[in-house]
Coordinates of C-alpha atoms in Angstrom, one line a residue:
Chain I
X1 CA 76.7 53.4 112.8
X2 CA 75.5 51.4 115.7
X3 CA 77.6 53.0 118.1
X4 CA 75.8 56.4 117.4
X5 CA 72.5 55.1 117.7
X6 CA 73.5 53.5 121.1
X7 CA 74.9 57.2 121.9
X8 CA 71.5 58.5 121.1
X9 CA 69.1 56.4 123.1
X10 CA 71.4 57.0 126.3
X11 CA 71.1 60.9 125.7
X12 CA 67.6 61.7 124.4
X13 CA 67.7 65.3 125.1
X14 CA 70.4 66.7 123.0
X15 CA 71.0 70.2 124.5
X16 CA 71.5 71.7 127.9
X17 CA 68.9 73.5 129.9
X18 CA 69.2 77.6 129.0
X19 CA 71.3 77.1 125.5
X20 CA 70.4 78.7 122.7
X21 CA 69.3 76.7 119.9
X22 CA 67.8 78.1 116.2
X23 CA 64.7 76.7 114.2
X24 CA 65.5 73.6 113.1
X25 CA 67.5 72.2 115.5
X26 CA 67.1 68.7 117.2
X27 CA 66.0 69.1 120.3
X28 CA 64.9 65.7 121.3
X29 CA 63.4 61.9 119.9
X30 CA 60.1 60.2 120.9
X31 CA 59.6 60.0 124.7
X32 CA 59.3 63.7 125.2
X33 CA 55.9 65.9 123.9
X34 CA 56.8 68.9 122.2
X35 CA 56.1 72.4 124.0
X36 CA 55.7 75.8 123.0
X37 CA 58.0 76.8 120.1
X38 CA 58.8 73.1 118.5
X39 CA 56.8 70.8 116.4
X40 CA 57.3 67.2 116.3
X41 CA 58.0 65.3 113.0
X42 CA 58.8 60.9 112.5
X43 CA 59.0 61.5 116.4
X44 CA 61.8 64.1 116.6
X45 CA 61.4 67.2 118.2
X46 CA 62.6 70.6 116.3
X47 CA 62.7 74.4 117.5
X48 CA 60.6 76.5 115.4
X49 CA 62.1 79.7 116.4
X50 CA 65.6 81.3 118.1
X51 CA 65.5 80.8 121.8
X52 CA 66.7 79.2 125.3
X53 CA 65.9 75.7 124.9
X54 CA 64.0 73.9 128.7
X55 CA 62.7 71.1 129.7
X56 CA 60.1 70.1 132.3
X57 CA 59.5 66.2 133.0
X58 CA 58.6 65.1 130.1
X59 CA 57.7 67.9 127.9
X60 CA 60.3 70.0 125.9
X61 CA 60.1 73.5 124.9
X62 CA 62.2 76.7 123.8
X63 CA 61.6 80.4 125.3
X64 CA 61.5 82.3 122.5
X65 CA 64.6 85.4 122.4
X66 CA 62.3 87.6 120.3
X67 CA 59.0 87.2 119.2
X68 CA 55.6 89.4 118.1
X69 CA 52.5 89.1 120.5
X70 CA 49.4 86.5 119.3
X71 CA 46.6 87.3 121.1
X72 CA 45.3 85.2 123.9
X73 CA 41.8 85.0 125.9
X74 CA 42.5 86.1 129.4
X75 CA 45.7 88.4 128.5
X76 CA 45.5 92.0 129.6
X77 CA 47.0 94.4 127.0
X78 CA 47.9 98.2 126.7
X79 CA 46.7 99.3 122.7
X80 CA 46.0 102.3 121.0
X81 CA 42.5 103.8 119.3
X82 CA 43.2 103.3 115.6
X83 CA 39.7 103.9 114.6
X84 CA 36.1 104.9 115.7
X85 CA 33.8 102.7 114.0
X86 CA 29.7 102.0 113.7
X87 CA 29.5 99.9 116.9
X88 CA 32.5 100.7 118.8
X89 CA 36.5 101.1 118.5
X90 CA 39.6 99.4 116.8
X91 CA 42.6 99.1 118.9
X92 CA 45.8 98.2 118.1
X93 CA 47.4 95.9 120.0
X94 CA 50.6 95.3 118.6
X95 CA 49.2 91.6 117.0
X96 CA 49.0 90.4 113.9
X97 CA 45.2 91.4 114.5
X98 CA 43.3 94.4 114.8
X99 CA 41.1 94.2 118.1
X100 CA 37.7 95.4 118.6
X101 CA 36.4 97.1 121.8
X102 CA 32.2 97.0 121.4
X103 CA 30.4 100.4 122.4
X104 CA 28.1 98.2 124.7
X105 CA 30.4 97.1 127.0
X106 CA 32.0 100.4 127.4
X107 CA 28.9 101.6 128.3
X108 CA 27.5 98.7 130.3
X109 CA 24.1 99.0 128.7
X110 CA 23.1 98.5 124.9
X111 CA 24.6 101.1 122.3
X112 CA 22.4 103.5 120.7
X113 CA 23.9 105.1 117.8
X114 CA 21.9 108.1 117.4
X115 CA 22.0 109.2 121.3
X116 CA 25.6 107.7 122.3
X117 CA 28.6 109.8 121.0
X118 CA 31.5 107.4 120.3
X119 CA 34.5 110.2 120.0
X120 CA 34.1 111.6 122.9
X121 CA 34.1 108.4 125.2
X122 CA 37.2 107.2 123.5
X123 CA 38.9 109.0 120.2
X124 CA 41.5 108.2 117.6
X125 CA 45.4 108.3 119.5
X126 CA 43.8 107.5 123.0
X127 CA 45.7 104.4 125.0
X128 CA 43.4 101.7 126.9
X129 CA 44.4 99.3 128.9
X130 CA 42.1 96.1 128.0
X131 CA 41.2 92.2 128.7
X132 CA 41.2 89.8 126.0
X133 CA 37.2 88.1 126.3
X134 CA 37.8 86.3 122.8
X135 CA 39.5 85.4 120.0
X136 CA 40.1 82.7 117.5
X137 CA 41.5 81.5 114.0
X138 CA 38.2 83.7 112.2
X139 CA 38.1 86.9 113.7
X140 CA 40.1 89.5 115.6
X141 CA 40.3 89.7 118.9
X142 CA 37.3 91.3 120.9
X143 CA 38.4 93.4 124.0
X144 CA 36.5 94.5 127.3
X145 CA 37.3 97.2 129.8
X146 CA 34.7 95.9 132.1
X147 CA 37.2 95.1 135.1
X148 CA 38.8 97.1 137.9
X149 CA 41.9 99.0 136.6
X150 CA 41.2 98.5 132.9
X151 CA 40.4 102.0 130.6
X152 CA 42.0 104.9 129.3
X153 CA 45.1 106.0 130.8
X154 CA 45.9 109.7 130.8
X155 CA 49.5 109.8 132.4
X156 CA 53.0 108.3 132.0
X157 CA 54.6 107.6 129.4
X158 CA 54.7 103.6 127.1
X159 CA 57.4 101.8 126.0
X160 CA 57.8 98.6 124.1
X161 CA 60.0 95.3 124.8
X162 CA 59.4 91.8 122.9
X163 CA 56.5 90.0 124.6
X164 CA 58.6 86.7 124.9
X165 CA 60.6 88.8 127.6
X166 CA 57.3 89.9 129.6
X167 CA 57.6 86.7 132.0
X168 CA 61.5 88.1 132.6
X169 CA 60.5 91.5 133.7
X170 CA 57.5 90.0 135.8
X171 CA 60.1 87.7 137.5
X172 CA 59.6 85.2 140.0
X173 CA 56.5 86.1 141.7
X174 CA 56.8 89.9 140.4
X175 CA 60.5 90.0 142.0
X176 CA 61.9 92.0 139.2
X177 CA 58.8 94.6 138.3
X178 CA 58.7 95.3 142.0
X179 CA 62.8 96.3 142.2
X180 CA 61.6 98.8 139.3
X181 CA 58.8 99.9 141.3
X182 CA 60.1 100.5 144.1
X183 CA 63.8 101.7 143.4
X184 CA 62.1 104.7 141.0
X185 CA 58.8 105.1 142.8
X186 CA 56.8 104.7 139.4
X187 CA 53.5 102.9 138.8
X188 CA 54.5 100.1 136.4
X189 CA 51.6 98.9 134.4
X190 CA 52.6 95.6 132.0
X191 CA 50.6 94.7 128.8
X192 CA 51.4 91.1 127.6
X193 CA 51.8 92.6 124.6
X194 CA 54.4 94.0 125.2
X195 CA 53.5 97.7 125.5
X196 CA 54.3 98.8 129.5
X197 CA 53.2 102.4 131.2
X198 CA 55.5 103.7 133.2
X199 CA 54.2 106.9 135.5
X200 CA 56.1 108.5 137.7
X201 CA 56.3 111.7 140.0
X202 CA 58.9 112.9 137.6
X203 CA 59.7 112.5 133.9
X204 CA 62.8 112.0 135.3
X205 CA 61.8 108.8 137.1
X206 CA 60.0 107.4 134.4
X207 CA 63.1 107.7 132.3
X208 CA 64.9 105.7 134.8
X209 CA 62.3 103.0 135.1
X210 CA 62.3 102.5 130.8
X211 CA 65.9 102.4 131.3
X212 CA 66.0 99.8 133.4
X213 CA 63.1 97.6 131.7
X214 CA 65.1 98.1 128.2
X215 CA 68.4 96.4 130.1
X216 CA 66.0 93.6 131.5
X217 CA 65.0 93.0 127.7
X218 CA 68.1 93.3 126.2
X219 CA 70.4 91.3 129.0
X220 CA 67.0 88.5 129.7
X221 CA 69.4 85.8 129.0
X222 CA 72.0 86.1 131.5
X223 CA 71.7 84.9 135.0
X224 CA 72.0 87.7 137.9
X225 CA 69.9 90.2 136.1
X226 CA 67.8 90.9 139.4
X227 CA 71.1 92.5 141.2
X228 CA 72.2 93.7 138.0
X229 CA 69.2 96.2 137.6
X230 CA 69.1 97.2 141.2
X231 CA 72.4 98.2 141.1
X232 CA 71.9 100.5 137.9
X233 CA 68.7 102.0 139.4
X234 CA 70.5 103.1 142.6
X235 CA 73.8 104.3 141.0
X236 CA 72.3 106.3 138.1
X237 CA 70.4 107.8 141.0
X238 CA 73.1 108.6 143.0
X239 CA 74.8 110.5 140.0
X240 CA 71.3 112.8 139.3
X241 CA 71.7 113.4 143.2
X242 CA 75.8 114.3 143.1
X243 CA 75.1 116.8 139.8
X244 CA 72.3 118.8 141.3
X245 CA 73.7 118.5 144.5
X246 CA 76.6 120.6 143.0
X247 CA 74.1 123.1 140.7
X248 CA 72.7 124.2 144.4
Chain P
X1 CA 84.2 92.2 77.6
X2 CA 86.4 90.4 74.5
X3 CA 88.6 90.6 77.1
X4 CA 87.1 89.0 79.9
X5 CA 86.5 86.3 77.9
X6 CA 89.6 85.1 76.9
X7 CA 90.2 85.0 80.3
X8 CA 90.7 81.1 81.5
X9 CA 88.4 80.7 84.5
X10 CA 89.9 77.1 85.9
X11 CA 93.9 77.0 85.6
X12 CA 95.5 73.4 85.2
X13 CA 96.0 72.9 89.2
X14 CA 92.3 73.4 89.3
X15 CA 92.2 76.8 90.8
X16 CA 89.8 79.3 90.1
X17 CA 90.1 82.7 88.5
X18 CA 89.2 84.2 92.1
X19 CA 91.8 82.0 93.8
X20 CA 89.3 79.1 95.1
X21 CA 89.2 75.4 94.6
X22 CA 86.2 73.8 92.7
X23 CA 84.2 72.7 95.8
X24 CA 85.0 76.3 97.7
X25 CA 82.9 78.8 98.6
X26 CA 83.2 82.4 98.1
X27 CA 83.7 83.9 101.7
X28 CA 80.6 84.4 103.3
X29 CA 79.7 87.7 106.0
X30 CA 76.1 87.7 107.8
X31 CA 74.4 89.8 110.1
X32 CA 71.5 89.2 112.1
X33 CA 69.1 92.1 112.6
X34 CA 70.4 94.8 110.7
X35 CA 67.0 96.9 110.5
X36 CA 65.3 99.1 113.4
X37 CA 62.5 99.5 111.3
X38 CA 61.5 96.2 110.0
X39 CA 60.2 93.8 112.1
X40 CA 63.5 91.2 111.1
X41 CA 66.2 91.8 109.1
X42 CA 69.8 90.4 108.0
X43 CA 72.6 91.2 105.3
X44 CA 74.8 89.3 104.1
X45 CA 78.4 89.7 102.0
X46 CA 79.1 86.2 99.8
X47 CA 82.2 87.2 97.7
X48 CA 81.4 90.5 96.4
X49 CA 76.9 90.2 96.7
X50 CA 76.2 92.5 99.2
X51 CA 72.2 92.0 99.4
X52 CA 69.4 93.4 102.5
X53 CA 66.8 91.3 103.4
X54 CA 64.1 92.5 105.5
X55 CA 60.5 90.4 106.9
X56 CA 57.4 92.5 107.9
X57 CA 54.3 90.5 109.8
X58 CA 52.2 88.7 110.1
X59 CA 50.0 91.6 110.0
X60 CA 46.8 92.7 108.1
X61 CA 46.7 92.0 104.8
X62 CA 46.2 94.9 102.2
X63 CA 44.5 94.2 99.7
X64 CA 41.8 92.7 102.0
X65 CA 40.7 90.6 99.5
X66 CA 43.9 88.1 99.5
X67 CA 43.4 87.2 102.8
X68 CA 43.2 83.5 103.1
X69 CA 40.8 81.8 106.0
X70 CA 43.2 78.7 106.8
X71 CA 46.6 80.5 106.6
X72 CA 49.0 83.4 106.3
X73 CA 49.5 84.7 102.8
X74 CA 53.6 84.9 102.4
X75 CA 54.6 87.4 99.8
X76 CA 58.0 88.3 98.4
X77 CA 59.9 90.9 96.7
X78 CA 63.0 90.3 95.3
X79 CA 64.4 93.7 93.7
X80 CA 68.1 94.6 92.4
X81 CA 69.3 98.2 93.1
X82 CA 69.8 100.3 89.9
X83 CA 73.4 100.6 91.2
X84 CA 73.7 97.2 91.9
X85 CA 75.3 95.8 88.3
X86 CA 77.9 97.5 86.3
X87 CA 75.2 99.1 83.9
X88 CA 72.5 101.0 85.4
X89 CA 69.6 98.7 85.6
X90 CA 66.1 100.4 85.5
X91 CA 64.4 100.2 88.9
X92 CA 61.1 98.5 87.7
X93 CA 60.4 95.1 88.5
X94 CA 61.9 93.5 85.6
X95 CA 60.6 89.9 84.0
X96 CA 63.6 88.4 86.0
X97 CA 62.9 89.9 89.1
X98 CA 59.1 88.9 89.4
X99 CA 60.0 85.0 88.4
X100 CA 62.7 85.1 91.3
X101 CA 60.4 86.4 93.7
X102 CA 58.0 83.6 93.0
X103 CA 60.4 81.1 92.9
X104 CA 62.1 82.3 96.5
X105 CA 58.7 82.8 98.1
X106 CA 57.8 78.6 97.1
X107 CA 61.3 77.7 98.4
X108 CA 59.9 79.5 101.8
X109 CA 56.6 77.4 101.7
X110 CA 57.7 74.3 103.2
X111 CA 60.0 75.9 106.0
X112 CA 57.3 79.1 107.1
X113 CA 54.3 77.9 109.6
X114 CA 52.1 79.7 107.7
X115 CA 48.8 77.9 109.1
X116 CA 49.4 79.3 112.9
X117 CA 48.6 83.0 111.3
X118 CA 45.3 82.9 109.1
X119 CA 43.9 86.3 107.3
X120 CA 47.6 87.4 107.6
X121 CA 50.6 88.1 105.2
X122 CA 54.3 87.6 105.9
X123 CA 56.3 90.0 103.7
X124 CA 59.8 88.8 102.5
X125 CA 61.7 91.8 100.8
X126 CA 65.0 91.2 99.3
X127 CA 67.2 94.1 97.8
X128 CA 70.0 93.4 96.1
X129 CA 73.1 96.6 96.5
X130 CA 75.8 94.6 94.8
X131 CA 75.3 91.8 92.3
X132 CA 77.9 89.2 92.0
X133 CA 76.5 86.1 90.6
X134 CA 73.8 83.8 92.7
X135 CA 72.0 86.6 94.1
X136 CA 68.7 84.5 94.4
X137 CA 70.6 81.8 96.7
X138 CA 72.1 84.8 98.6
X139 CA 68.7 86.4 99.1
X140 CA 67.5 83.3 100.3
X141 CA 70.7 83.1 102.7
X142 CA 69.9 86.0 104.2
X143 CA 65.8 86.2 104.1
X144 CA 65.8 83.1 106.0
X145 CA 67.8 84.4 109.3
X146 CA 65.2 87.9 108.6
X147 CA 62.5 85.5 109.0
X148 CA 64.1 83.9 111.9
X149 CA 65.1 87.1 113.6
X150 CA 61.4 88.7 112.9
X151 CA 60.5 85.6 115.2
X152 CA 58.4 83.5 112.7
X153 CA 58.1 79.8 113.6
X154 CA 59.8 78.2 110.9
X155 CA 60.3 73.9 110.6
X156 CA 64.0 74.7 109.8
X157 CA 66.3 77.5 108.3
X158 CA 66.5 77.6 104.2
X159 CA 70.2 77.5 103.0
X160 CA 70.9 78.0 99.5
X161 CA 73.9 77.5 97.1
X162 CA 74.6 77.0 93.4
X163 CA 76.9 74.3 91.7
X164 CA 77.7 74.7 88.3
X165 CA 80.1 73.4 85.6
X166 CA 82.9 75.8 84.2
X167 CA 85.2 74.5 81.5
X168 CA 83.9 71.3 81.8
X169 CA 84.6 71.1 85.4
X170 CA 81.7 70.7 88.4
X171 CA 82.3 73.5 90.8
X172 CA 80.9 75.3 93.9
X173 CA 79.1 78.5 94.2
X174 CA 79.3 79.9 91.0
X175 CA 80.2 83.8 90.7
X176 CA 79.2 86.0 87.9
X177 CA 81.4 85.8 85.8
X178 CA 81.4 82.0 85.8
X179 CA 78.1 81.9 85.0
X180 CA 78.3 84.2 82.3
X181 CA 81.0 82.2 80.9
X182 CA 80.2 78.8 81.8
X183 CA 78.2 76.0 80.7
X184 CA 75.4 75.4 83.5
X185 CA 74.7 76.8 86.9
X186 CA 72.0 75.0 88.9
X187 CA 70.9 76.8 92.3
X188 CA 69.1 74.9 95.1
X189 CA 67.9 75.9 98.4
X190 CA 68.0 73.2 100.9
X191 CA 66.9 72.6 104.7
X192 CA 69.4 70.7 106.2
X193 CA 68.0 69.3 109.3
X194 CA 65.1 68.3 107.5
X195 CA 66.9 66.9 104.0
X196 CA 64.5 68.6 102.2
X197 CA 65.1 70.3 98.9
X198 CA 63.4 73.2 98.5
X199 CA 64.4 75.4 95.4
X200 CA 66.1 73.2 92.6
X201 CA 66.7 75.5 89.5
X202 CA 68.5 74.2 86.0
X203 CA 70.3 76.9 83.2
X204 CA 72.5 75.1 80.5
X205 CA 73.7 72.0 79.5
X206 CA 74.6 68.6 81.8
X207 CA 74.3 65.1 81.7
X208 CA 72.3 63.6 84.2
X209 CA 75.0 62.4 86.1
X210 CA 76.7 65.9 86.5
X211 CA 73.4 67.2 87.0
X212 CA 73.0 64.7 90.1
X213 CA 76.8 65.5 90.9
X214 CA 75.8 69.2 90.6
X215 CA 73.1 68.6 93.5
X216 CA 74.9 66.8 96.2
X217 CA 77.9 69.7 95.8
X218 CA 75.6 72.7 96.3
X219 CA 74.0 70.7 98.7
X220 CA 77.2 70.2 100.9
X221 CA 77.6 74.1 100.3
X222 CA 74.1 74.7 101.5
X223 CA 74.8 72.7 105.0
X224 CA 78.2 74.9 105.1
X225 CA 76.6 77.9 105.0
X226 CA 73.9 76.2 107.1
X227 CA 76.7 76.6 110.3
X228 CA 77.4 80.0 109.6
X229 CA 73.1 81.0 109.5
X230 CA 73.4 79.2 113.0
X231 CA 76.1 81.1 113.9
X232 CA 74.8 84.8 113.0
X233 CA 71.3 84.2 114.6
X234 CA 73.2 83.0 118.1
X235 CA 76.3 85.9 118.0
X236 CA 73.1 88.8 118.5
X237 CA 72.5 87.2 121.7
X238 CA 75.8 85.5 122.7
X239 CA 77.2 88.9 122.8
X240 CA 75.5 89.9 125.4
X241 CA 75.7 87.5 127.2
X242 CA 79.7 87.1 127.5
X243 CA 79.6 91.0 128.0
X244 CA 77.5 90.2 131.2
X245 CA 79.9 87.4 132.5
X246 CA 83.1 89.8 131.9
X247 CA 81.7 92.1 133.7
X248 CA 80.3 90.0 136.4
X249 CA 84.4 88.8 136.8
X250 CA 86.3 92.2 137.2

């Protein structure tokens, strides 16, 4: 018995960087602060859901492998028009919440419901890329459009990945999104939501570019991934140019 | 069924009808993620229970009216296919049914963050294919590693297990026709890392020292199947990822 409590104190952190660990699971006792995805109980630190447990200094947390997007103040997200309602629209953003999007700041002055027709600024099935302005534990969150780049968008085509995997197809200082962008020539716009618009020149290239963003979500756990994704971009080109090469 | 019961469930060696020792469990098969539609699922195979379990949310709660202000509302369904016991079993909720719902949903309570997600519901559903005896601990089982797979912050993973006594002997995971047969089953769910019962159910007849010796044996089966939950949640990932090194070698 004292021999494991010696054991202990010498190793405080109780798994490797990058391993996967599952709710419940020690991760560390008292000098460390517990991160995002743990809680701390009589000072030990537990994971709260499946992920890659990390450390940094003192503070321990777990990067979640799949998870649903919780609304944050600051995040841009890509939602839908689920409803047209007395004083503006409900999107949905893929949250647990449904967020509203306010008539006035669409229209940058105040809303006046007998002059202002709602439906045919934005209707029911129409995509919007938004900001996040507020949101808390008693209401929704409440969405602007008021910022260069943000508002409908009329071309491409969405996809969806987990938004625990959103920092992994960013990459290190947009390494990874830029491959994508560059390798298929498409405009890549990221939600943290999760939801991404891919547009392209071609269907064809935008078909590529989900492709390649579903490998990035299903492989975000193993190293090399960067290479990996460049490689298939290039050689499932090379195969569309070899068969119509042949059709001509 | 004058048959079956004749039958001698324990033989003098202390083997079990189904070939098992007393503190054995049946053989146990999980699967993480099972579901495209829902937002987790798992399945699992314990003997011969074969039982879906699927977790929606959190997301708005209909009806609006049981929305609570300081947390997420967690519901659960616990339901038994008409094909899943050898007579056909009428697919409305039955008295049964509804009491095991309530009694799985409050041995999720203590494990389930539910104060992170407030005006929300998390929705546990639980269908039963093939009934074998400790459905309710199977559905637990398996509705856990759904809730873990839907990525739901969770203190630590529910395991569950029955002991029971058969022929006067304590034994481990008790199958149907044990129960049936036998004089008590007692079913507990239990979170291992925590030590922390969560579901602690009594049918029959023991003294209060079986009934203790009952605990701490479905308890070691609860941490048992505790390693295989662990298991099934990492092999969805771990897959991957040693198909990525293999290839990165050749």
């Amino acid at each position: 018995m004292n021999l494991k409590i010696v054991v202990m104190k010498k190793m405080p952190v109780l798994y490797e960087r990058r391993q996967i660990v599952t709710p419940g699971d020690l991760l560390a006792e008292n000098d460390y602060m517990a991160g995002e995805n743990t809680f701390k109980e009589n000072g030990k630190i537990y994971a709260t859901r499946v992920g890659l447990v990390n450390y940094e200094n003192r503070n321990i947390y777990v990067m979640a492998l799949k998870s649903f997007y919780f609304p944050m103040v600051g995040d841009t997200v890509i939602g839908k028009v689920i409803d047209v309602s007395l004083i503006g629209w409900m999107i949905d953003v893929k949250a647990p919440y449904r967020a509203l999007l306010r008539a006035s700041d669409v229209l940058e002055r105040s809303f006046r419901p007998q002059r202002d027709d709602l439906p045919s600024m934005f209707d029911v099935g129409d995509i919007i890329i938004a900001n996040i302005v507020a949101s808390d534990r008693t209401r929704g969150p409440l969405l602007t459009i008021r910022e260069p780049g943000l508002g409908k968008i009329t071309r491409g085509q969405i996809t969806e990945i987990t938004p625990t995997k959103i920092p992994r197809l960013i990459g290190k200082k947009g390494s990874m999104i830029s491959i994508i962008k560059k390798e298929t020539g498409c405009q890549v716009f990221v939600g943290q939501n999760g939801s991404i618009i891919v547009s392209g020149k071609s269907p064809e290239d935008e078909r590529l570019a989900i492709m390649a963003i579903h490998k990035i979500e299903q492989e975000a756990h193993t190293s090399g991934l960067t290479d990996r994704v460049a490689e298939m971009i290039r050689k499932e080109k090379n195969e569309k140019k070899e068969v119509s090469g042949k059709h001509v | 069924m004058s048959k079956k019961k004749v039958k001698k469930l324990i033989n003098g060696k202390g083997i079990r009808y189904d070939g098992r020792k007393l503190n054995e469990l049946r053989p146990i098969k999980l699967e993480v993620g099972v579901l495209d539609n829902a937002d987790g699922s798992a399945y699992i195979e314990q003997g011969k229970n074969k039982i879906l379990a699927a977790v929606y949310g959190p997301k708005e709660v209909h009806p609006k009216h049981l929305a609570m202000p300081d947390r997420s509302l967690l519901r659960c369904r616990y339901h038994m296919a008409p094909f899943s016991v050898e007579e056909r079993k009428s697919p409305a909720p039955s008295r049964r049914e509804k009491e095991l719902s309530k009694v799985i949903r409050e041995a999720f309570e203590p494990s389930v963050f539910t104060e992170y997600y407030p005006r929300t519901s998390i929705d546990i559903v639980i269908e039963v294919l093939q009934a074998d005896g400790g459905t309710r601990c199977a559905g637990i089982t398996a509705a856990s590693l759904a809730l873990a797979d839907a990525g739901i912050p969770m203190r630590d993973l529910v395991s569950a297990c029955a002991a029971g006594k058969v022929e006067g002997h304590l034994v481990l995971d008790v199958a149907d026709l044990e129960d049936k047969q036998g004089e008590a089953d007692v079913p507990v769910a239990y979170m291992p890392n925590l030590n922390a019962i969560t579901l602690l159910q009594m049918d029959g007849m023991l003294t209060s020292e079986e009934f203790e010796q009952a605990i701490n044996l479905a308890v070691e089966g609860c941490k048992q199947i505790y390693q295989l939950q662990k298991e099934a949640l990492k092999a969805k990932y771990v897959e991957v990822k040693e198909a990525k090194k293999e290839d990165a070698e050749q």
